[in-house]
Short mmCIF file of C-alpha atoms in Angstrom, two decimals:
data_model
loop_
_atom_site.label_atom_id
_atom_site.label_comp_id
_atom_site.label_asym_id
_atom_site.label_seq_id
_atom_site.Cartn_x
_atom_site.Cartn_y
_atom_site.Cartn_z
CA MET A 1 0.00 0.00 0.00
CA SER A 2 1.34 3.42 -0.96
CA GLU A 3 0.50 6.74 0.67
CA LYS A 4 0.53 10.36 -0.47
CA ARG A 5 -0.38 13.39 1.61
CA PHE A 6 -2.34 16.35 0.29
CA GLY A 7 -1.69 19.33 2.51
CA GLU A 8 -1.50 18.66 6.24
CA PHE A 9 -4.87 17.00 6.78
CA VAL A 10 -5.65 14.63 3.89
CA LEU A 11 -4.01 11.29 3.19
CA VAL A 12 -4.53 9.17 0.06
CA ARG A 13 -3.74 5.48 0.28
CA ARG A 14 -3.58 3.18 -2.73
CA HIS A 15 -4.62 -0.41 -1.96
CA GLU A 16 -3.72 -3.77 -3.47
CA ASP A 17 -3.34 -3.42 -7.24
CA GLY A 18 -3.86 0.33 -7.11
CA HIS A 19 -7.48 0.31 -8.27
CA VAL A 20 -8.92 1.18 -4.84
CA ALA A 21 -7.93 4.55 -3.38
CA GLU A 22 -8.67 5.61 0.17
CA LEU A 23 -9.12 9.31 0.83
CA ALA A 24 -8.57 9.66 4.58
CA LEU A 25 -9.58 12.76 6.54
CA ASP A 26 -6.66 13.24 8.92
CA ARG A 27 -7.12 16.23 11.24
CA PRO A 28 -7.53 14.35 14.53
CA LYS A 29 -6.96 17.29 16.88
CA ALA A 30 -10.08 18.98 15.47
CA MET A 31 -12.18 15.83 14.84
CA ASN A 32 -11.68 16.53 11.12
CA ALA A 33 -13.39 19.93 11.20
CA VAL A 34 -13.02 21.28 7.68
CA SER A 35 -10.80 24.37 7.63
CA SER A 36 -9.96 26.28 4.46
CA GLY A 37 -6.68 24.40 4.20
CA MET A 38 -8.38 21.05 4.62
CA ALA A 39 -11.02 21.97 2.04
CA ARG A 40 -8.30 22.80 -0.48
CA ALA A 41 -6.58 19.50 0.29
CA ILE A 42 -9.78 17.49 -0.23
CA ALA A 43 -10.40 19.26 -3.54
CA GLY A 44 -6.81 18.70 -4.64
CA ALA A 45 -6.91 15.02 -3.74
CA CYS A 46 -10.17 14.59 -5.66
CA THR A 47 -8.72 16.32 -8.73
CA ALA A 48 -5.75 13.94 -8.68
CA LEU A 49 -7.91 10.86 -8.13
CA GLY A 50 -10.37 11.85 -10.82
CA ALA A 51 -7.57 12.20 -13.36
CA ASP A 52 -6.01 8.83 -12.52
CA ARG A 53 -7.43 6.21 -14.88
CA ASP A 54 -6.08 3.40 -12.69
CA VAL A 55 -8.42 4.40 -9.85
CA ARG A 56 -11.70 2.50 -10.06
CA VAL A 57 -13.19 3.20 -6.61
CA VAL A 58 -12.58 5.76 -3.85
CA VAL A 59 -13.32 5.13 -0.16
CA LEU A 60 -13.71 8.21 2.04
CA THR A 61 -12.57 7.46 5.59
CA SER A 62 -11.44 9.12 8.82
CA THR A 63 -8.36 8.50 10.95
CA HIS A 64 -10.14 9.78 14.07
CA GLU A 65 -11.48 7.06 16.38
CA ARG A 66 -14.64 8.91 17.44
CA ALA A 67 -15.57 11.00 14.42
CA PHE A 68 -15.88 10.89 10.67
CA CYS A 69 -16.07 14.70 10.42
CA VAL A 70 -17.79 17.26 12.65
CA GLY A 71 -18.34 19.76 9.83
CA ALA A 72 -16.98 23.21 9.15
CA ASP A 73 -14.23 24.67 11.31
CA LEU A 74 -16.38 27.15 13.26
CA LYS A 75 -13.38 28.53 15.13
CA GLU A 76 -11.88 29.57 11.81
CA ARG A 77 -15.23 30.87 10.57
CA ASN A 78 -15.59 33.00 13.70
CA SER A 79 -12.34 34.78 12.88
CA LEU A 80 -13.35 35.74 9.33
CA SER A 81 -14.73 39.09 8.29
CA ASP A 82 -17.74 39.17 5.99
CA ALA A 83 -15.46 39.80 3.01
CA GLU A 84 -13.16 36.93 4.01
CA LEU A 85 -16.13 34.61 4.48
CA LEU A 86 -17.34 35.45 0.98
CA ARG A 87 -13.90 34.71 -0.47
CA GLN A 88 -13.74 31.47 1.50
CA ARG A 89 -17.03 30.19 0.10
CA PRO A 90 -15.71 28.76 -3.22
CA VAL A 91 -12.85 27.13 -1.30
CA SER A 92 -15.34 25.37 0.95
CA ARG A 93 -17.57 24.37 -1.95
CA GLY A 94 -14.60 22.90 -3.77
CA ALA A 95 -14.26 20.13 -1.18
CA TYR A 96 -17.86 18.95 -1.55
CA THR A 97 -18.04 19.26 -5.33
CA GLY A 98 -14.67 17.52 -5.54
CA VAL A 99 -16.12 14.41 -3.89
CA LEU A 100 -19.47 14.71 -5.65
CA GLU A 101 -17.96 14.96 -9.13
CA LEU A 102 -15.50 12.09 -8.90
CA PRO A 103 -16.15 9.94 -12.00
CA VAL A 104 -15.78 6.65 -10.13
CA PRO A 105 -17.93 5.22 -7.32
CA VAL A 106 -17.22 6.74 -3.90
CA ILE A 107 -18.04 4.93 -0.64
CA ALA A 108 -18.11 6.74 2.70
CA ALA A 109 -17.02 4.77 5.78
CA VAL A 110 -18.66 6.54 8.72
CA HIS A 111 -18.21 6.07 12.44
CA GLY A 112 -18.87 8.46 15.27
CA TYR A 113 -19.94 11.98 14.44
CA ALA A 114 -20.77 12.94 10.86
CA LEU A 115 -22.40 16.31 11.33
CA GLY A 116 -23.05 19.33 9.13
CA GLY A 117 -20.38 19.49 6.46
CA GLY A 118 -19.12 16.12 7.62
CA PHE A 119 -22.43 14.50 6.78
CA GLU A 120 -22.51 16.46 3.53
CA LEU A 121 -19.19 14.90 2.54
CA ALA A 122 -20.79 11.50 3.12
CA LEU A 123 -23.93 12.52 1.20
CA SER A 124 -21.66 13.46 -1.72
CA CYS A 125 -20.63 9.81 -1.94
CA ASP A 126 -22.56 7.12 -3.82
CA VAL A 127 -22.89 4.72 -0.87
CA ILE A 128 -22.61 5.33 2.87
CA VAL A 129 -21.42 2.49 5.12
CA ALA A 130 -21.80 3.27 8.83
CA ASP A 131 -21.03 1.44 12.02
CA ARG A 132 -23.28 1.46 15.09
CA THR A 133 -21.46 4.39 16.69
CA ALA A 134 -22.45 6.72 13.85
CA VAL A 135 -24.37 9.90 14.62
CA VAL A 136 -25.40 11.96 11.60
CA GLY A 137 -27.24 15.21 11.06
CA LEU A 138 -27.37 18.65 9.51
CA PRO A 139 -27.44 21.06 12.49
CA GLU A 140 -26.57 24.24 10.56
CA VAL A 141 -29.76 26.17 11.31
CA SER A 142 -28.95 25.88 15.02
CA VAL A 143 -25.90 28.12 14.45
CA GLY A 144 -27.57 30.58 12.11
CA VAL A 145 -26.72 29.20 8.69
CA LEU A 146 -28.02 26.42 6.44
CA PRO A 147 -26.50 23.26 4.96
CA GLY A 148 -24.24 24.74 2.30
CA GLY A 149 -22.22 21.73 1.18
CA GLY A 150 -25.03 20.20 -0.84
CA GLY A 151 -27.20 19.05 2.06
CA THR A 152 -30.42 20.78 1.01
CA GLN A 153 -30.17 19.13 -2.41
CA LEU A 154 -28.62 15.74 -1.67
CA LEU A 155 -30.66 14.82 1.40
CA PRO A 156 -34.11 15.09 -0.24
CA ARG A 157 -32.84 12.97 -3.12
CA ARG A 158 -32.12 10.26 -0.55
CA VAL A 159 -35.09 10.50 1.81
CA GLY A 160 -37.72 12.69 0.16
CA ALA A 161 -38.60 16.35 0.59
CA ALA A 162 -40.68 16.13 3.79
CA ARG A 163 -38.21 13.94 5.69
CA ALA A 164 -35.31 16.16 4.61
CA ALA A 165 -37.23 19.26 5.73
CA GLU A 166 -37.87 17.76 9.17
CA LEU A 167 -34.21 16.87 9.62
CA VAL A 168 -32.87 20.21 8.38
CA PHE A 169 -35.40 22.40 10.22
CA THR A 170 -35.04 20.60 13.58
CA ALA A 171 -31.25 20.30 13.28
CA ARG A 172 -31.50 17.03 15.19
CA ARG A 173 -28.85 14.36 15.40
CA VAL A 174 -29.76 10.85 14.27
CA GLU A 175 -28.13 7.75 15.69
CA ALA A 176 -27.07 4.80 13.56
CA ALA A 177 -30.10 2.51 13.79
CA GLU A 178 -32.59 5.25 12.95
CA ALA A 179 -30.25 6.61 10.28
CA ARG A 180 -30.33 3.23 8.53
CA GLU A 181 -34.11 3.03 8.91
CA LEU A 182 -34.58 6.48 7.35
CA GLY A 183 -32.11 5.84 4.53
CA LEU A 184 -29.56 8.37 5.76
CA VAL A 185 -26.97 5.60 5.54
CA ASP A 186 -27.08 2.54 3.31
CA VAL A 187 -25.22 -0.24 5.12
CA LEU A 188 -25.04 -0.63 8.91
CA VAL A 189 -22.24 -2.76 10.37
CA ASP A 190 -20.90 -3.61 13.80
CA GLU A 191 -18.78 -1.08 15.67
CA GLY A 192 -15.36 -0.63 14.12
CA ARG A 193 -16.15 -2.39 10.86
CA ASP A 194 -17.18 0.56 8.66
CA ARG A 195 -13.81 0.95 6.94
CA GLU A 196 -13.35 -2.81 6.53
CA GLU A 197 -16.77 -3.24 4.92
CA ALA A 198 -16.36 -0.16 2.70
CA LEU A 199 -13.00 -1.42 1.42
CA ALA A 200 -14.47 -4.89 0.80
CA MET A 201 -17.30 -3.33 -1.20
CA ALA A 202 -14.76 -1.24 -3.10
CA ALA A 203 -12.78 -4.35 -3.99
CA ARG A 204 -15.92 -6.00 -5.38
CA ILE A 205 -16.68 -2.92 -7.49
CA ALA A 206 -13.07 -2.66 -8.69
CA GLY A 207 -13.34 -6.19 -10.10
CA ASN A 208 -15.95 -5.03 -12.61
CA SER A 209 -15.43 -3.19 -15.88
CA PRO A 210 -14.06 0.31 -15.15
CA VAL A 211 -15.63 1.60 -18.35
CA GLY A 212 -19.00 0.08 -17.47
CA VAL A 213 -18.92 1.30 -13.87
CA ARG A 214 -17.98 4.87 -14.80
CA ALA A 215 -20.74 4.96 -17.42
CA ALA A 216 -23.25 3.50 -14.96
CA LYS A 217 -22.38 6.20 -12.41
CA ARG A 218 -22.80 8.87 -15.08
CA ALA A 219 -26.22 7.52 -16.03
CA LEU A 220 -27.35 7.24 -12.41
CA ARG A 221 -26.27 10.79 -11.58
CA LEU A 222 -27.45 12.51 -14.76
CA GLY A 223 -30.78 10.69 -14.72
CA GLN A 224 -31.74 11.91 -11.24
CA GLY A 225 -34.71 14.25 -11.37
CA LEU A 226 -35.52 13.59 -15.01
CA ASP A 227 -38.77 12.09 -16.22
CA LEU A 228 -38.57 8.48 -17.37
CA ARG A 229 -38.32 9.23 -21.10
CA ALA A 230 -35.47 11.69 -20.59
CA GLY A 231 -33.77 9.34 -18.15
CA LEU A 232 -33.85 6.51 -20.65
CA GLU A 233 -32.14 8.78 -23.19
CA VAL A 234 -29.39 9.43 -20.64
CA GLU A 235 -29.05 5.67 -20.18
CA ASP A 236 -28.90 5.11 -23.93
CA ALA A 237 -26.16 7.71 -24.32
CA ALA A 238 -24.17 6.00 -21.57
CA TRP A 239 -24.73 2.60 -23.20
CA ARG A 240 -23.31 3.91 -26.47
CA THR A 241 -20.08 4.90 -24.71
CA VAL A 242 -19.48 1.32 -23.58
CA ALA A 243 -21.05 -0.77 -26.34
CA PHE A 244 -18.00 -0.61 -28.60
CA SER A 245 -15.34 -0.43 -25.88
CA GLY A 246 -12.48 -2.79 -25.25
CA ASP A 247 -14.04 -3.63 -21.90
CA ARG A 248 -17.23 -4.86 -23.53
CA ALA A 249 -15.30 -7.05 -25.97
CA GLU A 250 -13.18 -8.47 -23.15
CA GLY A 251 -16.19 -9.01 -20.87
CA VAL A 252 -18.10 -11.00 -23.48
CA ALA A 253 -15.01 -13.00 -24.45
CA ALA A 254 -14.16 -13.81 -20.82
CA PHE A 255 -17.73 -14.93 -20.14
CA ASN A 256 -17.73 -17.29 -23.11
CA GLU A 257 -14.26 -18.60 -22.30
CA LYS A 258 -15.19 -19.06 -18.60
CA ARG A 259 -12.28 -16.98 -17.31
CA LYS A 260 -11.75 -13.84 -15.27
CA PRO A 261 -11.77 -10.68 -17.40
CA GLN A 262 -8.62 -8.67 -17.85
CA TRP A 263 -10.15 -5.25 -18.32
CA PRO A 264 -8.31 -2.92 -20.71
CA GLY A 265 -10.17 -0.01 -19.12
CA GLU A 266 -11.03 1.61 -22.42
#
């Protein structure tokens, strides 16, 4: 396994054959509160991972034992003038859009607190794996702001408009069992097993066609919110990008020859 650090607070690990990358939030003294520097590091790591054609899956994890991420660095925010806060806004957004726009599947491994911007980082992923210590929520209105890392848009797409409204307006924290019941997280595992299960899922995904998986993610994301007819056109466009690919030829050949595919990735 190889490691590369982005800034002071983000670590990228490459696993096994290099197809699974782990983006680890590593600011333990602040429970991974997202400062401007950390936001830049997350965005930079995502840019590098998105450009690396060998990466097939990204797992978003935390090195802190009791928290995934507690959200924005409010101590830093408190020191900013209005003008500085305005200039900081695109820096902050860059972290969330960086995760959201990765072209490969992204799995969040959540334990402990995932609050505010921390939960929004998880919501920016395709799948959220959580252990039984997880506590999630969007408490921004309790400190005079609103979820600004995608929460007001991503949460209703997961749980519906009314449920999202209740959670955002009350600012309440939701513990793991209820979070799974409401669909705030997708997979619930025993304490301490979130990273293990997320990496195992990533390995399963990485064994599939990288061309097919990237196209499937594109179709899933672009089709959200469209009516069925428009969504099927999105799917057809994605199908056309894989139908004549080397991966499709190899997948069909490997199936007929009863062997494991060796994906060319193109």
